Short mmCIF file of C-alpha atoms and ligand atoms in Angstrom, two decimals:
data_model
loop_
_atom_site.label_atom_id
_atom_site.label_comp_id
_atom_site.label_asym_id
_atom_site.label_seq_id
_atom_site.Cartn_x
_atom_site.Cartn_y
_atom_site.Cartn_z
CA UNK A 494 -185.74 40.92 24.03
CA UNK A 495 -185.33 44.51 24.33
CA UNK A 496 -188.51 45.40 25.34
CA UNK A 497 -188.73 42.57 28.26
CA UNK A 498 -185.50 44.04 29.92
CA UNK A 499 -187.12 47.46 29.47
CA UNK A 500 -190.12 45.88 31.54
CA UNK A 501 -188.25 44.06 34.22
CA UNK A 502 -186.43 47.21 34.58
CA UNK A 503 -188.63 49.04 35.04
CA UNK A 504 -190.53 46.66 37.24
CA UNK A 505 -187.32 46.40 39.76
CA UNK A 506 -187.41 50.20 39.94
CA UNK A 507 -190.76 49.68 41.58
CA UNK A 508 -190.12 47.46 43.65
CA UNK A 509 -187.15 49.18 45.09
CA UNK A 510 -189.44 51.99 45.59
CA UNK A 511 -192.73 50.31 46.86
CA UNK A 512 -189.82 48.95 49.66
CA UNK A 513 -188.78 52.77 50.72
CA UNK A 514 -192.61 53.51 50.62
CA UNK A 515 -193.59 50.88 53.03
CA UNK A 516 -190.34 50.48 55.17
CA UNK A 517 -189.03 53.71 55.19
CA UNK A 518 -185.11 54.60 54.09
CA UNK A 519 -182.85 51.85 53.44
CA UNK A 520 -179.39 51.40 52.78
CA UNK A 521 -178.73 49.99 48.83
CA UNK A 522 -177.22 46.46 51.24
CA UNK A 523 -180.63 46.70 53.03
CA UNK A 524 -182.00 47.06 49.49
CA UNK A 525 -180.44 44.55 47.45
CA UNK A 526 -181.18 41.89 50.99
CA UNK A 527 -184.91 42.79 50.61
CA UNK A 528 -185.39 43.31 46.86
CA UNK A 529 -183.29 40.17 46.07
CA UNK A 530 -181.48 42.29 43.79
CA UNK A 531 -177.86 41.53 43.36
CA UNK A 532 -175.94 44.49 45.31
CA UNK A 533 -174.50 45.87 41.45
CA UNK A 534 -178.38 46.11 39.80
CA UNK A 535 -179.47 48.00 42.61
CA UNK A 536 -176.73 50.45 42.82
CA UNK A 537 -177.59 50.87 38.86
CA UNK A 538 -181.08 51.29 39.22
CA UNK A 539 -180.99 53.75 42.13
CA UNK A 540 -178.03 55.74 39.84
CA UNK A 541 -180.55 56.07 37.71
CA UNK A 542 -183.32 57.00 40.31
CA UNK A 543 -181.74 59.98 41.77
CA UNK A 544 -180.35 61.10 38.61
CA UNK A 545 -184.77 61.66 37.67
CA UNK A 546 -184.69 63.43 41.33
CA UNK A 547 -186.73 60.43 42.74
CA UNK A 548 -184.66 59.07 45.15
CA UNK A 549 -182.28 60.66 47.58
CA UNK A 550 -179.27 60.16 50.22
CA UNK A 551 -181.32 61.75 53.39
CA UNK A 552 -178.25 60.36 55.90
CA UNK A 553 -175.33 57.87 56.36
CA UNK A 554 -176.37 55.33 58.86
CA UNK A 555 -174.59 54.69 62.28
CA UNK A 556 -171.93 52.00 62.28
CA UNK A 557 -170.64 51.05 64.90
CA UNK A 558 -167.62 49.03 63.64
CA UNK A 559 -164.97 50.94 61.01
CA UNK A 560 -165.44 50.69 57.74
CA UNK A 561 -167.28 53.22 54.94
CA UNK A 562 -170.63 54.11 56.03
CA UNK A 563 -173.41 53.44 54.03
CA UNK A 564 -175.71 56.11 52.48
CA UNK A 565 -179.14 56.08 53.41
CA UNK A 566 -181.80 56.64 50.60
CA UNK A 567 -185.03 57.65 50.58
CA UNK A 568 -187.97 59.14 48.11
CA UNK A 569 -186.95 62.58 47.53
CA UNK A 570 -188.99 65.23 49.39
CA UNK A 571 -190.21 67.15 46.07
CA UNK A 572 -193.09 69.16 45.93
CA UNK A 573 -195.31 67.19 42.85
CA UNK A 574 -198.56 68.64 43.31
CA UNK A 575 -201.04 70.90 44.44
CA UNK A 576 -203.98 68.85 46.11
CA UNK A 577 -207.83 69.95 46.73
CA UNK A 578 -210.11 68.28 48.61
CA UNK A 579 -213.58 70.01 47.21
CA UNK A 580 -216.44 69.61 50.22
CA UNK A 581 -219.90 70.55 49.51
CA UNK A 582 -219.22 73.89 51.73
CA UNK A 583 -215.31 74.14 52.87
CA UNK A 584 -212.44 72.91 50.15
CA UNK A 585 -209.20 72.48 51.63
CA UNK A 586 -206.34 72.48 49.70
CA UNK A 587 -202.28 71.21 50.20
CA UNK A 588 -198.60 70.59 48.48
CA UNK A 589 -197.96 66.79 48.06
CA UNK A 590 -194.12 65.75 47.86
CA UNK A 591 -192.55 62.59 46.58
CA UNK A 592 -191.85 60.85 49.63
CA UNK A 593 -195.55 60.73 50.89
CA UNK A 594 -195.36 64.11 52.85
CA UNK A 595 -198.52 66.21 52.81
CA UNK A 596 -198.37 69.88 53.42
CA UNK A 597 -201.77 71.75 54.51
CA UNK A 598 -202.22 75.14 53.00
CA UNK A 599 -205.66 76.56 53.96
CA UNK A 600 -209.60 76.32 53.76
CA UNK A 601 -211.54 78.37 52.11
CA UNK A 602 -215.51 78.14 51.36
CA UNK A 603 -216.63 76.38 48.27
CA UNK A 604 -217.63 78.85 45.77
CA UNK A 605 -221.40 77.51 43.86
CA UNK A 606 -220.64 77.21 40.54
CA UNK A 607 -217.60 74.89 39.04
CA UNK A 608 -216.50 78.01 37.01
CA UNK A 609 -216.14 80.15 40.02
CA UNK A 610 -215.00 77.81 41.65
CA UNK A 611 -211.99 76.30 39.06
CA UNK A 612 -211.35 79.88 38.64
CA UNK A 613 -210.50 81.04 42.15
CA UNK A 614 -209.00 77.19 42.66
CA UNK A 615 -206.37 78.36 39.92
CA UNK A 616 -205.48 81.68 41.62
CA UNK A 617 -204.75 79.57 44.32
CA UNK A 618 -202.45 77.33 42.30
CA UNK A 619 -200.90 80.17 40.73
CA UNK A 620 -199.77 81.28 43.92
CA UNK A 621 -198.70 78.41 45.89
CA UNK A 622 -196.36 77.64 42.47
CA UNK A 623 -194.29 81.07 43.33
CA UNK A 624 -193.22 78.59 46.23
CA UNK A 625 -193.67 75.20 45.31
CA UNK A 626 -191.96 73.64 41.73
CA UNK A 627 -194.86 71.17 40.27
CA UNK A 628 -196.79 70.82 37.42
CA UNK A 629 -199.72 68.63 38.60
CA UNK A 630 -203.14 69.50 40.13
CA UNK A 631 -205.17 66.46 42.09
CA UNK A 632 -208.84 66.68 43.20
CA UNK A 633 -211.00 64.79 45.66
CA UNK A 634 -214.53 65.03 44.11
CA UNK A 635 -217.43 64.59 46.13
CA UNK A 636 -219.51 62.58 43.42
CA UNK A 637 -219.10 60.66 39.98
CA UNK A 638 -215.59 61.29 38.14
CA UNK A 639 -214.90 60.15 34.57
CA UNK A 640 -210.81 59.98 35.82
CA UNK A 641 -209.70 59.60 32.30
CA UNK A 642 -211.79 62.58 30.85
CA UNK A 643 -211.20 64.64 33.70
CA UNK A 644 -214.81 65.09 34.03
CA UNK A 645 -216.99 65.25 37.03
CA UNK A 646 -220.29 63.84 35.76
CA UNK A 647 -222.34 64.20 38.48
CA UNK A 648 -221.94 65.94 41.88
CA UNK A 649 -224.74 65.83 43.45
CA UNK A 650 -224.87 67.25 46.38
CA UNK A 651 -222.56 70.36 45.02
CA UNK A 652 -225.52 70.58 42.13
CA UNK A 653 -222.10 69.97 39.67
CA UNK A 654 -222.52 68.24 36.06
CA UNK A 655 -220.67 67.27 33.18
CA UNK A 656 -217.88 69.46 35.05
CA UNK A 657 -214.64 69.20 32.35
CA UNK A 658 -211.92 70.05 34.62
CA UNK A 659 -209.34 70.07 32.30
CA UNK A 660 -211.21 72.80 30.02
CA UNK A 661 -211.47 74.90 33.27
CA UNK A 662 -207.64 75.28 33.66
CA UNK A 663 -206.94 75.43 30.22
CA UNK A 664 -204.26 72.91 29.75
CA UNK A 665 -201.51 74.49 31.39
CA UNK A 666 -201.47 72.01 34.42
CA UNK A 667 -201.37 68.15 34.26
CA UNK A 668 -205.04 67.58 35.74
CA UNK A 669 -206.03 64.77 37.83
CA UNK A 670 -209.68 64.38 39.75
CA UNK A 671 -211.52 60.90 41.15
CA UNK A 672 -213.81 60.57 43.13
CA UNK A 673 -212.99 61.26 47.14
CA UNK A 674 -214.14 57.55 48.15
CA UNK A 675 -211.90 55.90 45.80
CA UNK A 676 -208.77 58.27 46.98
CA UNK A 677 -209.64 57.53 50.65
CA UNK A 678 -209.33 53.85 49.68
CA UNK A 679 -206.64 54.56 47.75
CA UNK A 680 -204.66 56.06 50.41
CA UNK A 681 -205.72 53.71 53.63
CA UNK A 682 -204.57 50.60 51.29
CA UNK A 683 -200.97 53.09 50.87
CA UNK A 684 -200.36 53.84 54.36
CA UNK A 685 -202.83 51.57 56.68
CA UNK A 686 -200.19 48.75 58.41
CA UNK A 687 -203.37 46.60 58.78
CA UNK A 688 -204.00 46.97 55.16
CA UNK A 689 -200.85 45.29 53.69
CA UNK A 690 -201.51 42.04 52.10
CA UNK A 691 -205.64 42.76 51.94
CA UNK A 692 -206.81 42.63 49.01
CA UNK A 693 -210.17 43.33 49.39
CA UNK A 694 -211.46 46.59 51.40
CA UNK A 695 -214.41 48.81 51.31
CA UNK A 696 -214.00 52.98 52.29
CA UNK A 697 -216.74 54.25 53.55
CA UNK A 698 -217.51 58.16 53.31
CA UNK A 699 -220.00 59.71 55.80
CA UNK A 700 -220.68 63.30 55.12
CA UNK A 701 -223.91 65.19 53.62
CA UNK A 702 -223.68 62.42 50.98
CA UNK A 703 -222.45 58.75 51.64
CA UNK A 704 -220.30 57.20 49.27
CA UNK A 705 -217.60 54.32 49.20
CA UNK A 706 -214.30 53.24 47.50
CA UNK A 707 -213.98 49.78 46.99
CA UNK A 708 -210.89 47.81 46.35
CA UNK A 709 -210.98 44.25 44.63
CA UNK A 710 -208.27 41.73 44.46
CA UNK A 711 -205.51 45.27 44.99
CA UNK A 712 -207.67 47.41 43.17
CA UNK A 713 -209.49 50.66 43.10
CA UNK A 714 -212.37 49.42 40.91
CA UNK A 715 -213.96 52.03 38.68
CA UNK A 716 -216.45 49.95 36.65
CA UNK A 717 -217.20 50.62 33.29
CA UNK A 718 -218.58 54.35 33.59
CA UNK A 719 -217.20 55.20 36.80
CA UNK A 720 -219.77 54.85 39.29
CA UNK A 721 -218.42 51.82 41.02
CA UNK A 722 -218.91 52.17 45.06
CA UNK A 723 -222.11 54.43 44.69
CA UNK A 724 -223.60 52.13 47.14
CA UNK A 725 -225.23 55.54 49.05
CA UNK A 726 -227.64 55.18 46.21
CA UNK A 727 -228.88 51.31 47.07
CA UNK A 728 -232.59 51.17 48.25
CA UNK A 729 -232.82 50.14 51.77
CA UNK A 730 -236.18 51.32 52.31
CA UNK A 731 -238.36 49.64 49.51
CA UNK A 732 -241.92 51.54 50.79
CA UNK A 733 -240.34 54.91 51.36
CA UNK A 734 -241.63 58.11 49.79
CA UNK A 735 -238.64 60.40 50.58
CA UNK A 736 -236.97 61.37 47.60
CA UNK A 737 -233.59 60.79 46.94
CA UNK A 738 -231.77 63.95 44.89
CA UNK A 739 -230.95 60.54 42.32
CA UNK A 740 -234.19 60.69 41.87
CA UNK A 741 -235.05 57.40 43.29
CA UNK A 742 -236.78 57.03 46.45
CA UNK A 743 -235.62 55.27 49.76
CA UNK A 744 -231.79 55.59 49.45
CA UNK A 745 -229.14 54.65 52.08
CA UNK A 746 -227.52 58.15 52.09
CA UNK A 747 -231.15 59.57 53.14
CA UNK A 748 -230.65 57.58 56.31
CA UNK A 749 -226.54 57.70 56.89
CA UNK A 750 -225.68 60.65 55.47
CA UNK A 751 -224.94 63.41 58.33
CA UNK A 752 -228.10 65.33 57.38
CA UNK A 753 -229.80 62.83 58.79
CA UNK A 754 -228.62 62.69 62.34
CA UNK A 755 -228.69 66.83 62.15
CA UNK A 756 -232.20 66.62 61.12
CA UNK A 757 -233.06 64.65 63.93
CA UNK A 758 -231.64 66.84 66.52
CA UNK A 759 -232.74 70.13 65.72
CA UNK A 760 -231.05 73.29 66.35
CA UNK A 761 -227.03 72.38 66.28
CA UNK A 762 -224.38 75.43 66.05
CA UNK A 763 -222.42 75.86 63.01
CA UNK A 764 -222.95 77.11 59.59
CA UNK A 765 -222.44 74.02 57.38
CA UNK A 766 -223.72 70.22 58.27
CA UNK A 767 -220.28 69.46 58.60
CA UNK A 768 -219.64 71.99 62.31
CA UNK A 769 -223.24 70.62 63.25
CA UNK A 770 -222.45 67.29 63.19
CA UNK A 771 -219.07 67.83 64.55
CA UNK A 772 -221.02 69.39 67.44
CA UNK A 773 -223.65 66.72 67.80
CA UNK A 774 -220.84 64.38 67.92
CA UNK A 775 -219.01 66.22 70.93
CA UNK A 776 -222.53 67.00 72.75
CA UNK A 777 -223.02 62.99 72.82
CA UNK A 778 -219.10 62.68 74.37
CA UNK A 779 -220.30 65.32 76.73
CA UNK A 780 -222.78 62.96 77.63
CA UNK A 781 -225.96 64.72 76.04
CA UNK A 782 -228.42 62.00 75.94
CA UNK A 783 -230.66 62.75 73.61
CA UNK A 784 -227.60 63.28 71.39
CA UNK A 785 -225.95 60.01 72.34
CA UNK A 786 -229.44 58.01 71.02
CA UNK A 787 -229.57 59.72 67.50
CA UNK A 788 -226.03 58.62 66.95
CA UNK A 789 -227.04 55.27 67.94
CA UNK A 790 -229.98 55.43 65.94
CA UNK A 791 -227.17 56.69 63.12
CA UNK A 792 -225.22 54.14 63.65
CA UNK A 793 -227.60 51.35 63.13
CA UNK A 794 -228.58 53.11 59.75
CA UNK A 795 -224.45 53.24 58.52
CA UNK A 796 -224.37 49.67 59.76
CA UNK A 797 -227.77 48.65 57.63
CA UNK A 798 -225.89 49.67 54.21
CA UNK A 799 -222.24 47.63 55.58
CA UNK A 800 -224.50 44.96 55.72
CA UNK A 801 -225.27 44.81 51.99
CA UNK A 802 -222.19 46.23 50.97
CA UNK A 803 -220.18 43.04 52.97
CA UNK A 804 -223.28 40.52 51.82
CA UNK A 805 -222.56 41.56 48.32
CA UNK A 806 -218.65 42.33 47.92
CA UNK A 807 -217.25 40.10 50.97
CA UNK A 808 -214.40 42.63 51.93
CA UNK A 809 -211.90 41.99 54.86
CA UNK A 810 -212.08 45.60 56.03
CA UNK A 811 -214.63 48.35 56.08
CA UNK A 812 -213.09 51.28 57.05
CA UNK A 813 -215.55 54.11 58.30
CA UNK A 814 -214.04 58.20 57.71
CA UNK A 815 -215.47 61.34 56.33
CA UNK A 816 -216.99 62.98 59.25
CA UNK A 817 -217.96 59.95 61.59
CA UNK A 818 -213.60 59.82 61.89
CA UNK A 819 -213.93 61.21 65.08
CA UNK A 820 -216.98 58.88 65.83
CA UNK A 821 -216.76 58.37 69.33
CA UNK A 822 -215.52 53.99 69.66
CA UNK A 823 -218.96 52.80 70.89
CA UNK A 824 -220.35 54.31 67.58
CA UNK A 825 -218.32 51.59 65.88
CA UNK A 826 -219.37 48.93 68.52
CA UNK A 827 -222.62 49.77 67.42
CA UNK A 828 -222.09 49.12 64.05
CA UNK A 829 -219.83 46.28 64.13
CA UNK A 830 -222.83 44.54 66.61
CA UNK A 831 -225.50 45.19 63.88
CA UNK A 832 -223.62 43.82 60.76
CA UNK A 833 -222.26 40.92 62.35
CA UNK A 834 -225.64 40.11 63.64
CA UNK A 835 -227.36 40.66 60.26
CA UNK A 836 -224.89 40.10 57.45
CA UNK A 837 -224.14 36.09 56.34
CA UNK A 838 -221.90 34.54 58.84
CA UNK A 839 -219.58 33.84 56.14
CA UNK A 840 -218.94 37.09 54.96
CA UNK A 841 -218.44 38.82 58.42
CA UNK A 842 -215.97 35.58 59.70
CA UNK A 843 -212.81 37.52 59.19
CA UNK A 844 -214.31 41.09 58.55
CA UNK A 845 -212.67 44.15 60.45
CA UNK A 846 -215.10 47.35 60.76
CA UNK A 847 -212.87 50.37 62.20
CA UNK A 848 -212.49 54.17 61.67
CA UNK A 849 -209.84 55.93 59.19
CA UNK A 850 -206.30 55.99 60.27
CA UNK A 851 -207.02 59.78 59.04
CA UNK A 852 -208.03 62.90 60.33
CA UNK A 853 -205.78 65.73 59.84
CA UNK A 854 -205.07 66.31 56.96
CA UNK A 855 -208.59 64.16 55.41
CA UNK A 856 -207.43 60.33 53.56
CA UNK A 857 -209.31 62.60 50.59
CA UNK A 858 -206.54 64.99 50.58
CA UNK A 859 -204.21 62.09 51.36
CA UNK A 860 -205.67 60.12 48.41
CA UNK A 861 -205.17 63.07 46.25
CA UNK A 862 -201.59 63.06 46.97
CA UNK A 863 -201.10 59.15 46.38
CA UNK A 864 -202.92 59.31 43.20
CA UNK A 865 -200.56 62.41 42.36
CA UNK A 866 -197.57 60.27 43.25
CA UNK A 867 -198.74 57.06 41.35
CA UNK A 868 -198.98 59.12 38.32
CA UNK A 869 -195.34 60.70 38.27
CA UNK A 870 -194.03 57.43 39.27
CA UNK A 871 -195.60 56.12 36.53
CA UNK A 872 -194.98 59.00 33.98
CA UNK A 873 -191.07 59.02 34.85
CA UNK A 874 -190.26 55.14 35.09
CA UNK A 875 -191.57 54.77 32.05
CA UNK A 876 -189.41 56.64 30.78
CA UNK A 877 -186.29 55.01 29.87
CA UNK A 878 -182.94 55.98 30.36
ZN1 ZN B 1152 -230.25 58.32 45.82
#
């Protein structure tokens, strides 16, 4: 008996704060009228909410008729974690709070090797900690994380294996690191108003590499040794003799990945694919023709793998970011036009394809944050009073 009133506890807790993460801050009345709490639970439960720091009176609201004003609550805006988004050249790097709030810090280039890189990553946390009060460290990992080791296994396009994270800052941080695709997804299904009773969505990542999060019946899947979504590796070219860094031969991500489109242009500014593509993509809004037809071309490649992606998983959204976020809207005309005209009519009857809600700051530093703010949620609920 004890230990279901522990549960349903602690499962009202979370559903008292899954309301003040979707609606935004509530009065307890507005509370207890939503949750279907009775008015006396909730003022219990959110007693005990602030007293962990999680929740807090931001205002009173505005009545217009006498009486005592009610307090308005709202997740507390407490710094919880540092938050890295590694890219295969640039890492950029933020403070995630409680109530959702991300704070950018810098940029900096990504050093080759994991140690150097972990290494200088740590000075940084060091530092921002003489500001910020939080004990947790969240990465965005371009490639194949083992989330409960710690361990990126494979990062391919950063040349990264067998990476053990949690070796690298020796224990004195709580560690967490997934893969970038699954955080994306993870944070569009958090904050994206479209996304809020679909269950099943697809994030796909466009940059030197392609990879995708997918979500199944609510959740980030994972699969049994983490490489669930690496759909950049599927063959779409079965007589092709380019070599995939996998190892295969004929992989989507040789045809979608940014590289591609570069490759095809020739001489771009910028020092990383990232700038050049970023360039190619403002040369074609410029009205650069030549520019304009490789994206197409692009497109039509991106729209090939959402074709076997929706034929296979039959998701209600695909949602497009990494760097084709700023894709100009034709691009995803372009794409939406190919997959409905080549996928089975039955997956693509109530499929959405559209961009990320996110640019600044990326949904992988977003989804670092969310999966940062899962885990305390988790870690201090549990707890019982
Ligand atoms: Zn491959």
């Amino acid at each position: 008996m004890k230990h279901d009133h522990i549960t349903m506890k602690i499962g009202n807790k979370r559903n008292l704060i899954e309301l003040l993460m979707a609606s935004g801050p509530r009065t307890r009345a507005s509370l207890s009228r939503e949750s279907g709490l009775a008015p006396s639970a909730v003022t219990r439960l959110i007693r005990e909410l602030m007293e962990d720091g999680i929740i807090s009176v931001i205002q009173f609201e505005e009545k217009s008729e006498p009486g005592r004003k009610g307090e308005v609550l709202s997740l507390s805006e407490k710094p919880i974690a540092a938050i890295f988004d590694i890219g295969v050249t640039k890492t950029s790097l933020g403070v995630a709070f409680l109530n959702g709030k991300v704070d950018s810090v810098s940029c900096f280039n990504t050093p080759e090797t994991p140690q150097d890189f972990f290494r200088l990553a740590k000075e940084k946390v060091n530092i921002m900690r003489t500001v910020y009060d939080f004990q947790m460290v969240s990465f965005s990992v371009p490639g194949i994380v083992n989330c409960e080791k710690k361990e990126i296994v494979l990062a391919p396009n950063l040349g990264w294996y067998n990476v053990k994270v949690d070796e690298l800052f020796n224990g004195s941080f709580d560690i967490l690191a997934d893969n970038e695709a699954n955080l994306s997804m993870l944070a569009e299904a958090r904050y994206a108003k479209d996304l809020t009773d679909v269950s099943n969505a697809v994030f796909v990542i466009v940059r030197e590499g392609v990879g995708t999060g997918v979500m199944i019946a609510g959740k980030v899947t994972r699969g049994n040794s983490f490489s669930v979504g690496e759909f950049g590796h599927m063959v779409v070219s079965i007589d092709s003799e380019q070599s995939c860094h996998c190892g295969n031969k004929g992989c989507w991500e040789l045809y979608a990945s940014i590289r591609w489109a570069n490759q095809r242009y020739g001489l771009l500014n910028g020092n990383n694919h990232i700038d050049k593509f970023e360039e190619l993509l403002s040369m074609a809004k410029l009205g650069d023709e030549r520019a304009k037809s490789i994206l197409e071309n692009h497109a039509y490649n991106v729209a090939v793998g959402i074709t076997n992606i929706v034929n296979g998983l039959n998701p209600e959204f695909v949602i497009v970011g990494g760097s084709l976020s700023s894709a100009p809207d034709w691009y995803f005309t372009r794409v939406n036009e190919v997959v409905k005209s080549r996928a089975l009519k039955m997956a693509t009857r109530d499929l959405k394809i559209r961009p990320t809600i996110f640019t600044e700051p990326s949904s992988n530093l977003v989804g670092a944050a969310v999966y940062a703010i899962e885990r305390y949620l988790d870690r201090v609920i549990n707890t019982d009073h």
